[in-house]
């Protein structure tokens, strides 16, 4: 069929109707990929010289279309919050660079997209997308940035971005995206943008903190003033109107393209924002309903089909979910009886009753009883030299640890291993335990049982102690979770002498590639052969036509300023703590308990063994790296000192900022 060289309203309407008719499977997911959808809606019907015009016409006419078609307004599918998102992302799939799986050919470039656009065409699309109302928590703007390669025209686009803000023609979703994106946010030097964003939608504390990080003290103070003005505006509707009139940019168009949110909604959002920024928000930790259903199905499959978890793990997940969402009992019983034919298990949960307040007091009677120090055949185990594992759940025990750590810092081995755990079965996460390991003892600090004030003192002494070397594995996310538990502890933003064991091992591995005469027997196990052209093949990128790989597309590019891709280097150890342990220590970690319920009390014996070993393995790996460095005639202390320190901006409303 010949492609159209021109189009009219009928062709645009046909595009909408075709999008509505995309086939969905039983899980309400499109049965074809984004690129195929894009071809059916755009490239198979229209000539390339009109594709951009067609797409922009579709976006422009979308509001009128859904006003006349209630079914289109209500349309949604798995992975797509609206028909507009499908229309946009399917077009972007046609013009985005195709990312191929890694190859040993370092010079391999991305293959050409099905439809190539000039920089001016991409610029035109990006500019037209600024006022489009998209889901603020969605992924679409990240994909726009990736697909259109905004980095190719940052300077020119900054002008369009500022102009859209000044004329009230930028949507809330676009504004918060660019406030997050490092390439653009520091070009937006107006603190009142925070007020504007607050008038337009649910501004989050995370967006505020991203916008103000690495700014001058003067700029941060102006941002605080702007947010305090938002707080005052939420006090009364009259105050809100007065403040709103001071920001003509919010409603500059006649009629306005972008409307501020109504006062009741603004008041709710503003109150929650300020409380969150000040660390005063009361959190609703109830697990998201969609995740609750998914995780029960996942763990049930692991227990009944894969045999990769024990009954105690399935029990605790069902317990914590039903304690939060009792109505899901029907779903659980149906799943256990109809899919797994386990009537006795179903009957047990049919009789279950537990209040939300007791969701962490899990008692099922199926817990494995063992000594957490006991060996775990086929996996890495805690050495016999370790004397004890202690659970620290009160101030007295915490004070004893402080003294022990201060003494440790003065010894000839001032090194401890660190790890933290948090539960995935709540809507918001924060660290619930912190594990610390010395040569002879392992401590598990119950963060939930000790006050924030006392934990702040403890963390300051721990992470602020320059003389105590703290070893963790990619500890950045652990710090995020610890900050969530104790928000105003400065040492968690600027920890001293905190060493990443993965980075240390990677450096030694790369240096060893050039030292072929060095004997590494006893250092590397199993796959320890070093080759100058070795490449990591653990990363797998899905086919670009998959409807489920949007997040991978975005992750694989530095287009998104918040999630830079970390490409594997040719000479690198395999990723993951368990793989690193297998390589250097001869045995992997048993990761069965990784996704268990970490905020339950008491912890199960298998959880304690897992948590303790995660921390102690840091010391085992550090000792191995020390020996490795000696064989390479390198100073382990110097290698540690050369690691870049963690230095994260403290919260905007932190008392000590």
XYZ file of C-alpha atoms in Angstrom:
657
model
C 0.000 0.000 0.000
C 1.334 3.400 -0.977
C 2.258 5.629 1.920
C 0.417 8.908 2.278
C 2.317 12.051 1.353
C -0.290 14.228 3.078
C -2.900 13.807 5.776
C -6.114 15.302 7.068
C -8.369 15.053 10.108
C -9.701 11.678 8.985
C -6.222 10.159 9.007
C -5.544 11.526 12.482
C -8.839 10.092 13.730
C -7.932 6.756 12.150
C -4.651 6.806 14.085
C -6.551 7.223 17.346
C -8.948 4.409 16.472
C -6.136 2.051 15.486
C -4.382 2.747 18.764
C -7.539 1.856 20.710
C -7.743 -1.454 18.864
C -4.218 -2.663 19.645
C -4.757 -6.263 20.864
C -4.204 -6.914 24.571
C -3.465 -10.257 26.214
C -5.092 -11.707 29.325
C -2.771 -9.597 31.488
C -3.979 -6.440 29.717
C -0.589 -5.995 28.049
C -0.166 -5.180 24.337
C 0.440 -8.354 22.334
C 2.888 -6.576 20.049
C 5.915 -4.441 20.786
C 6.172 -0.663 20.747
C 8.046 -0.561 17.477
C 5.456 -2.733 15.741
C 2.698 -0.538 17.137
C 4.564 2.513 15.879
C 4.797 1.000 12.421
C 1.075 0.230 12.327
C 0.118 3.702 13.508
C 2.703 5.800 11.679
C 5.508 4.536 9.447
C 3.502 1.932 7.469
C 0.855 4.538 6.621
C 2.686 7.808 6.097
C 5.690 8.916 4.140
C 8.738 9.851 6.214
C 8.565 13.463 5.086
C 5.231 13.924 6.921
C 5.771 11.615 9.913
C 6.778 14.391 12.302
C 3.796 16.512 11.251
C 1.467 13.546 11.716
C 2.810 12.772 15.163
C 2.566 16.377 16.342
C -0.974 16.596 14.976
C -1.901 13.441 16.908
C -0.542 14.907 20.137
C -2.199 18.290 19.551
C -5.616 16.804 18.754
C -5.587 14.190 21.498
C -7.478 16.321 24.098
C -10.326 16.910 21.642
C -10.437 13.238 20.726
C -10.815 11.952 24.279
C -13.465 14.591 25.017
C -15.576 12.988 22.295
C -14.690 9.356 23.041
C -15.194 8.180 26.615
C -13.701 4.761 25.840
C -10.455 6.388 24.752
C -10.401 8.461 27.929
C -10.655 5.311 30.059
C -8.216 3.236 27.972
C -5.188 1.801 29.745
C -2.928 -1.208 29.359
C -0.114 -2.811 31.253
C 2.829 -0.446 30.960
C 0.692 2.396 29.612
C -1.329 4.751 31.778
C -3.194 6.309 28.879
C -3.748 6.066 25.153
C -1.616 9.196 24.775
C 1.356 7.414 26.340
C 0.961 4.581 23.829
C 0.717 7.027 20.922
C 3.856 8.866 22.043
C 6.043 5.928 23.007
C 5.214 3.886 19.907
C 6.333 6.805 17.735
C 9.481 7.278 19.796
C 10.286 3.579 19.306
C 10.580 4.299 15.583
C 13.076 7.123 16.018
C 15.102 5.943 19.019
C 18.584 4.441 18.546
C 18.645 0.647 18.646
C 20.780 -0.634 21.511
C 22.404 -3.970 20.795
C 23.783 -6.428 23.329
C 27.409 -5.991 24.250
C 30.055 -7.270 21.926
C 33.799 -7.712 22.095
C 33.994 -5.119 19.369
C 34.446 -1.978 21.431
C 33.821 0.192 18.383
C 30.384 -1.237 17.663
C 27.889 1.592 17.405
C 24.151 1.648 17.849
C 22.316 0.600 14.720
C 20.215 3.151 12.915
C 16.610 3.614 14.006
C 13.857 2.670 11.529
C 13.134 6.373 11.039
C 16.006 8.843 11.178
C 15.232 12.397 12.207
C 17.379 15.465 11.817
C 18.413 17.456 14.863
C 15.953 20.184 13.905
C 13.103 17.646 13.719
C 14.021 16.151 17.085
C 14.273 19.652 18.530
C 10.846 20.488 17.142
C 9.278 17.388 18.716
C 10.918 17.988 22.100
C 9.710 21.585 22.145
C 6.170 20.519 21.237
C 6.141 17.966 24.062
C 6.831 20.531 26.804
C 3.165 21.469 27.447
C 1.828 17.911 27.040
C 0.221 16.638 30.224
C 1.836 13.287 31.034
C 1.785 11.220 34.202
C 4.308 12.947 36.513
C 5.560 9.656 37.939
C 5.724 7.969 34.552
C 8.728 7.116 32.438
C 7.721 8.896 29.239
C 9.923 11.977 29.591
C 12.941 9.782 30.249
C 12.146 7.981 27.026
C 11.625 11.249 25.149
C 15.062 12.370 26.297
C 16.618 9.085 25.206
C 14.807 8.668 21.894
C 15.376 12.245 20.751
C 18.967 12.384 22.060
C 18.460 15.703 23.816
C 22.185 15.857 24.539
C 22.700 16.744 20.860
C 21.018 20.133 21.288
C 21.081 20.960 24.996
C 22.120 24.593 24.544
C 19.352 25.462 22.084
C 16.755 23.486 23.986
C 17.548 25.318 27.228
C 16.235 28.482 25.567
C 12.972 26.745 24.643
C 12.684 25.307 28.129
C 13.082 28.672 29.837
C 10.685 30.290 27.382
C 8.033 27.641 28.092
C 8.420 28.235 31.821
C 8.187 32.018 31.453
C 5.021 31.772 29.359
C 3.270 29.155 31.475
C 3.499 26.575 28.698
C 5.299 23.748 30.478
C 3.528 20.779 31.990
C 4.208 19.608 35.507
C 5.681 16.318 34.264
C 8.153 18.099 31.984
C 9.132 20.627 34.637
C 9.927 18.031 37.295
C 11.868 15.927 34.777
C 14.162 18.810 33.870
C 14.528 19.798 37.521
C 15.910 16.290 38.044
C 18.059 16.045 34.929
C 21.625 17.157 35.660
C 22.229 18.510 32.159
C 19.357 20.958 32.484
C 18.663 21.577 36.160
C 21.734 23.719 36.795
C 20.793 25.931 33.844
C 17.517 26.616 35.647
C 18.762 29.119 38.186
C 15.433 30.427 39.428
C 14.518 29.211 42.953
C 10.880 30.208 42.373
C 10.590 27.230 40.019
C 9.876 25.245 43.170
C 6.832 27.413 43.862
C 5.660 27.139 40.271
C 5.982 23.355 40.341
C 4.094 23.194 43.646
C 1.185 25.126 42.106
C 1.062 22.719 39.152
C 1.209 19.285 40.749
C 2.425 16.911 43.466
C 5.974 18.187 43.884
C 8.054 15.567 45.699
C 10.825 16.071 48.214
C 13.095 13.963 45.998
C 12.624 16.446 43.150
C 13.406 19.368 45.440
C 16.562 17.718 46.762
C 17.722 16.846 43.249
C 17.164 20.440 42.124
C 19.097 22.023 45.001
C 22.023 19.622 45.253
C 25.490 21.011 44.523
C 24.167 24.583 44.671
C 25.531 27.539 46.587
C 24.355 28.269 50.109
C 22.706 31.440 48.853
C 20.727 29.557 46.210
C 19.655 26.885 48.695
C 18.466 29.569 51.108
C 16.369 31.175 48.370
C 14.885 27.755 47.634
C 13.976 27.358 51.296
C 12.316 30.772 51.210
C 10.367 29.813 48.104
C 9.129 26.611 49.721
C 8.170 28.393 52.921
C 6.092 30.681 50.728
C 4.399 27.558 49.375
C 3.684 26.529 52.956
C 2.128 29.926 53.713
C 0.045 29.683 50.541
C -1.492 26.457 51.809
C -2.834 28.141 54.958
C -5.950 29.593 53.295
C -7.593 29.838 49.909
C -7.271 33.613 49.974
C -3.539 33.344 50.599
C -3.303 30.804 47.779
C -5.037 33.186 45.355
C -2.774 36.062 46.366
C 0.369 33.993 45.932
C -0.862 32.568 42.650
C -1.412 36.052 41.249
C 2.272 36.764 41.834
C 3.187 34.007 39.391
C 1.741 35.047 36.028
C 3.890 32.405 34.403
C 1.581 29.737 35.786
C -1.435 31.064 33.901
C 0.106 33.308 31.258
C -1.753 31.839 28.273
C -5.248 33.018 27.315
C -6.803 30.504 27.548
C -4.116 28.888 29.692
C -2.475 25.725 28.396
C -1.419 24.719 31.869
C -3.770 25.176 34.811
C -2.778 25.214 38.479
C -4.232 22.475 40.648
C -7.305 23.359 42.792
C -6.675 24.737 46.253
C -7.777 21.637 48.262
C -5.407 19.473 46.241
C -2.647 22.076 46.495
C -3.029 22.257 50.268
C -2.743 18.486 50.606
C 0.309 18.272 48.338
C 2.029 21.284 49.912
C 1.488 20.029 53.462
C 2.905 16.612 52.612
C 5.840 18.167 50.756
C 6.946 20.426 53.598
C 6.557 17.667 56.183
C 8.582 15.316 54.025
C 11.324 17.904 53.486
C 11.526 18.523 57.224
C 11.544 14.815 58.027
C 8.196 15.091 59.798
C 5.988 13.110 57.422
C 3.999 10.233 58.839
C 4.415 7.479 56.306
C 1.753 5.086 55.127
C 3.831 1.981 54.604
C 0.991 -0.188 53.325
C 2.218 -2.338 50.466
C 0.970 -1.353 47.016
C -1.893 -3.625 45.942
C -0.358 -4.511 42.585
C 2.975 -5.404 44.134
C 1.223 -7.411 46.871
C -0.511 -9.638 44.318
C 2.652 -9.996 42.237
C 4.924 -10.896 45.133
C 2.606 -13.580 46.515
C 2.409 -15.205 43.083
C 6.178 -14.936 42.714
C 7.049 -16.477 46.080
C 4.407 -19.197 45.686
C 5.998 -20.146 42.367
C 9.447 -20.184 43.986
C 8.157 -22.537 46.691
C 5.889 -24.887 44.755
C 7.497 -24.945 41.304
C 11.115 -23.831 41.580
C 11.889 -25.208 45.058
C 14.167 -22.231 45.676
C 12.613 -21.016 48.948
C 11.406 -22.739 52.087
C 7.882 -22.786 53.456
C 8.874 -20.315 56.166
C 9.663 -17.717 53.508
C 6.310 -18.159 51.777
C 4.572 -17.989 55.160
C 6.168 -14.720 56.217
C 5.409 -13.021 52.898
C 1.748 -14.053 53.025
C 1.595 -12.971 56.689
C 2.984 -9.487 56.104
C 0.777 -8.936 53.026
C -2.458 -10.113 54.659
C -1.743 -8.086 57.798
C -1.632 -5.002 55.566
C -4.367 -5.973 53.100
C -6.760 -8.476 54.755
C -9.122 -8.503 51.762
C -6.441 -10.371 49.781
C -7.160 -13.511 51.795
C -9.608 -14.576 49.064
C -6.871 -14.225 46.446
C -4.366 -16.210 48.539
C -6.778 -19.063 49.262
C -7.805 -19.263 45.611
C -4.187 -19.321 44.448
C -3.191 -22.067 46.887
C -6.185 -24.278 46.142
C -6.737 -23.828 42.429
C -3.191 -23.466 41.151
C -1.173 -25.458 43.683
C -3.813 -27.832 45.086
C -2.614 -27.226 48.651
C -5.812 -27.384 50.682
C -4.104 -27.514 54.077
C -2.021 -24.400 53.368
C -5.095 -22.629 52.039
C -7.082 -23.524 55.142
C -4.325 -22.166 57.378
C -4.474 -18.760 55.714
C -8.252 -18.831 55.500
C -8.296 -18.825 59.310
C -5.593 -16.149 59.576
C -6.344 -12.876 61.360
C -3.753 -10.250 62.271
C -3.994 -6.506 62.835
C -1.772 -4.119 60.898
C -0.002 -3.139 64.113
C 1.219 -6.728 64.511
C 2.276 -7.307 60.929
C 5.946 -7.642 61.907
C 5.280 -10.009 64.839
C 5.403 -13.058 62.608
C 4.965 -16.507 64.172
C 4.181 -19.351 61.770
C 5.787 -22.405 63.369
C 7.606 -23.331 60.165
C 10.874 -21.544 60.956
C 14.085 -23.552 60.618
C 15.919 -23.913 63.925
C 19.706 -23.810 63.690
C 22.808 -22.081 64.993
C 23.380 -19.101 62.660
C 27.122 -19.726 62.998
C 26.757 -23.242 61.592
C 28.284 -23.949 58.167
C 26.197 -23.901 55.006
C 27.486 -26.652 52.663
C 28.250 -25.584 49.073
C 28.085 -21.925 50.066
C 30.352 -19.449 51.797
C 30.124 -19.864 55.573
C 31.093 -17.854 58.622
C 34.568 -18.953 59.827
C 34.871 -20.909 63.068
C 36.986 -18.071 64.491
C 33.862 -15.916 64.856
C 32.714 -16.127 68.461
C 29.206 -14.675 68.349
C 26.359 -13.009 66.513
C 24.578 -10.466 68.713
C 21.219 -8.794 68.120
C 21.341 -5.195 69.334
C 17.894 -3.842 70.172
C 18.428 -1.446 73.092
C 20.548 1.542 74.057
C 22.748 -0.367 76.495
C 23.897 -2.843 73.849
C 24.342 -0.059 71.326
C 26.610 1.802 73.764
C 28.706 -1.336 74.183
C 29.193 -1.549 70.421
C 30.281 2.094 70.293
C 33.016 1.384 72.806
C 34.084 -1.743 70.949
C 34.305 0.114 67.625
C 36.305 2.952 69.162
C 38.736 0.377 70.542
C 38.855 -1.369 67.165
C 39.881 1.893 65.481
C 43.009 1.947 67.649
C 44.163 -1.599 66.831
C 46.442 -2.799 64.043
C 43.325 -3.995 62.188
C 40.911 -1.016 62.310
C 38.521 -2.585 59.826
C 34.855 -3.584 60.040
C 32.411 -5.042 57.530
C 29.054 -3.352 56.908
C 25.737 -4.212 55.336
C 22.114 -3.147 55.744
C 18.773 -4.771 54.987
C 15.296 -3.394 54.348
C 11.938 -4.945 53.559
C 10.489 -4.828 50.057
C 6.976 -5.432 51.329
C 6.017 -1.865 52.222
C 5.204 1.122 50.023
C 8.202 3.088 51.297
C 11.473 1.516 52.315
C 14.089 2.281 54.929
C 16.829 0.246 56.545
C 15.513 -1.995 59.282
C 18.800 -3.593 60.393
C 22.477 -2.675 60.116
C 25.074 -5.436 60.311
C 28.615 -4.815 61.560
C 31.406 -7.382 61.603
C 34.721 -7.374 63.442
C 37.283 -10.185 63.426
C 35.565 -12.111 66.211
C 32.058 -10.753 66.534
C 29.095 -9.831 64.360
C 26.398 -7.398 65.455
C 22.929 -6.878 64.006
C 21.548 -3.489 65.027
C 17.747 -3.349 65.151
C 17.111 0.090 63.668
C 13.370 -0.213 64.250
C 13.839 -0.703 68.007
C 16.077 2.306 68.735
C 15.128 5.983 68.599
C 16.263 8.176 65.713
C 17.977 10.517 68.153
C 20.129 7.731 69.591
C 20.808 6.204 66.185
C 21.995 9.582 64.925
C 24.628 9.678 67.661
C 25.685 6.132 66.852
C 25.879 6.724 63.094
C 27.863 9.921 63.599
C 30.430 8.015 65.644
C 30.501 5.122 63.197
C 30.517 6.867 59.818
C 32.321 9.970 61.063
C 35.292 8.017 62.427
C 38.159 8.551 59.992
C 40.331 5.990 61.785
C 37.839 3.155 61.380
C 37.884 1.630 57.902
C 34.389 0.555 56.922
C 34.055 -2.003 54.132
C 30.812 -2.339 52.178
C 29.699 -3.605 48.813
C 28.362 -0.769 46.644
C 27.071 0.775 49.855
C 25.377 3.751 48.203
C 21.884 2.247 48.233
C 22.398 1.094 51.824
C 23.164 4.702 52.744
C 19.975 5.848 51.011
C 17.984 3.400 53.129
C 19.823 4.418 56.301
C 19.084 8.090 55.555
C 15.438 7.172 55.146
C 15.521 5.697 58.646
C 17.529 8.573 60.186
C 17.049 11.584 57.859
C 19.102 14.265 59.607
C 22.354 12.438 60.240
C 25.116 14.308 58.397
C 27.552 11.403 58.541
C 25.263 9.353 56.322
C 25.679 11.972 53.590
C 29.447 12.351 53.979
C 30.783 9.099 55.462
C 34.495 8.971 56.133
C 36.780 6.059 55.266
C 33.967 4.035 53.699
C 35.455 1.670 51.122
C 33.644 -0.175 48.349
C 35.077 -3.691 48.202
C 33.816 -4.145 44.648
C 35.715 -1.080 43.417
C 38.835 -2.239 45.266
C 38.699 -5.720 43.735
C 38.030 -4.327 40.258
C 41.141 -2.129 40.462
C 43.293 -5.078 41.510
C 41.830 -7.237 38.767
C 42.621 -4.683 36.077
C 46.134 -4.120 37.386
C 46.729 -7.877 37.403
C 45.965 -8.072 33.677
C 49.249 -6.261 33.025
C 51.306 -8.321 35.493
C 51.499 -11.747 33.877
C 54.509 -12.792 35.960
C 52.670 -12.379 39.286
C 51.536 -15.611 40.946
C 47.823 -15.308 41.740
C 47.359 -18.869 42.967
C 44.980 -18.807 45.913
C 43.670 -15.370 44.958
C 41.328 -16.173 42.088
C 39.059 -19.213 41.967
C 36.946 -20.847 39.253
C 36.618 -18.267 36.474
C 39.673 -16.363 37.573
C 41.583 -16.414 34.322
C 42.534 -12.894 33.293
C 42.551 -11.930 29.649
C 43.141 -8.509 28.184
C 40.163 -8.916 25.850
C 37.815 -10.493 28.371
C 34.304 -9.067 28.332
C 31.405 -9.473 30.673
C 28.469 -11.199 29.033
C 26.158 -11.119 32.027
C 24.226 -8.107 30.806
C 21.446 -8.876 28.395
C 19.485 -6.271 26.512
C 16.089 -7.246 25.174
C 15.146 -6.813 21.545
C 14.228 -3.235 20.789
C 10.772 -4.309 19.615
C 9.824 -5.628 23.048
C 7.066 -3.698 24.765
C 8.680 -4.337 28.143
C 12.156 -2.983 27.572
C 11.570 0.763 27.832
C 13.321 0.993 31.175
C 16.307 -0.875 29.719
C 16.412 1.527 26.769
C 16.571 4.472 29.111
C 19.029 2.793 31.468
C 21.449 1.961 28.668
C 22.071 5.603 27.815
C 23.465 8.610 29.593
C 20.562 10.587 28.180
C 18.835 10.335 31.531
C 20.842 12.534 33.866
C 19.712 10.593 36.948
C 20.647 7.100 35.851
C 23.891 7.011 33.971
C 24.635 3.641 32.488
C 27.683 1.913 33.912
C 29.164 -0.002 31.013
C 31.296 -3.012 31.812
C 34.985 -2.624 31.093
C 36.756 -5.402 29.201
C 38.843 -6.335 32.260
C 36.319 -6.572 35.048
C 35.138 -9.064 37.607
C 31.580 -10.389 37.332
C 28.970 -8.205 38.981
C 27.250 -9.163 42.196
C 28.516 -9.875 45.695
C 27.873 -13.603 45.423
C 29.865 -13.835 42.183
C 32.700 -11.831 43.737
C 32.792 -14.190 46.731
C 32.920 -17.195 44.426
C 35.756 -15.650 42.446
C 37.898 -14.606 45.402
C 36.795 -16.890 48.242
C 35.885 -20.043 46.336
C 32.204 -20.201 47.298
C 29.146 -18.097 46.432
C 26.736 -16.635 48.943
C 23.429 -18.354 49.590
C 21.028 -15.628 48.429
C 17.826 -17.473 49.385
C 17.025 -14.976 52.141
C 17.803 -11.845 50.138
C 14.139 -10.939 49.589
C 12.785 -12.068 52.931
C 10.739 -9.914 55.319
C 13.470 -7.943 57.067
C 11.208 -5.901 59.333
C 9.765 -8.985 61.029
C 10.691 -9.672 64.639
C 12.236 -11.854 65.668
C 14.334 -12.595 62.614
C 14.494 -16.236 61.618
C 17.728 -18.160 62.162
C 18.295 -18.386 58.404
C 17.863 -14.621 58.114
C 20.372 -14.037 60.898
C 22.916 -16.302 59.219
C 22.414 -14.540 55.890
C 22.629 -11.039 57.370
C 25.683 -11.850 59.473
C 27.573 -13.366 56.552
C 26.825 -10.426 54.264
C 28.730 -8.213 56.699
C 31.490 -10.690 57.559
C 32.172 -11.472 53.897
C 33.363 -7.865 53.597
C 36.268 -8.670 55.926
C 37.016 -11.920 54.108
C 37.112 -10.102 50.775
C 39.174 -7.254 52.209
C 41.742 -9.706 53.575
C 41.928 -11.368 50.170
C 42.399 -7.986 48.478
C 45.140 -7.125 50.974
C 47.029 -10.289 50.025
C 46.353 -9.612 46.357
C 47.785 -6.101 46.633
C 50.928 -7.446 48.313
C 51.567 -9.809 45.408
C 51.248 -6.870 43.034
C 53.573 -4.826 45.262
C 50.790 -2.340 45.947
C 49.847 -0.586 49.183
C 46.273 -1.510 50.167
C 45.997 1.643 52.291
C 46.917 3.838 49.356
C 44.411 2.074 47.116
C 41.699 2.709 49.689
C 42.666 6.354 50.059
C 42.416 6.810 46.281
C 38.742 5.851 46.220
C 36.426 8.789 45.642
C 34.656 9.685 48.889
C 30.874 9.759 49.055
C 29.679 13.344 49.351
C 25.926 13.772 48.988
C 24.108 17.053 49.491
C 22.368 17.163 52.852
C 18.588 17.706 52.889
C 17.494 21.260 52.194
C 15.805 21.647 55.560
C 18.446 19.805 57.564
C 19.085 21.766 60.767
C 22.846 21.586 60.196
C 22.809 22.655 56.544
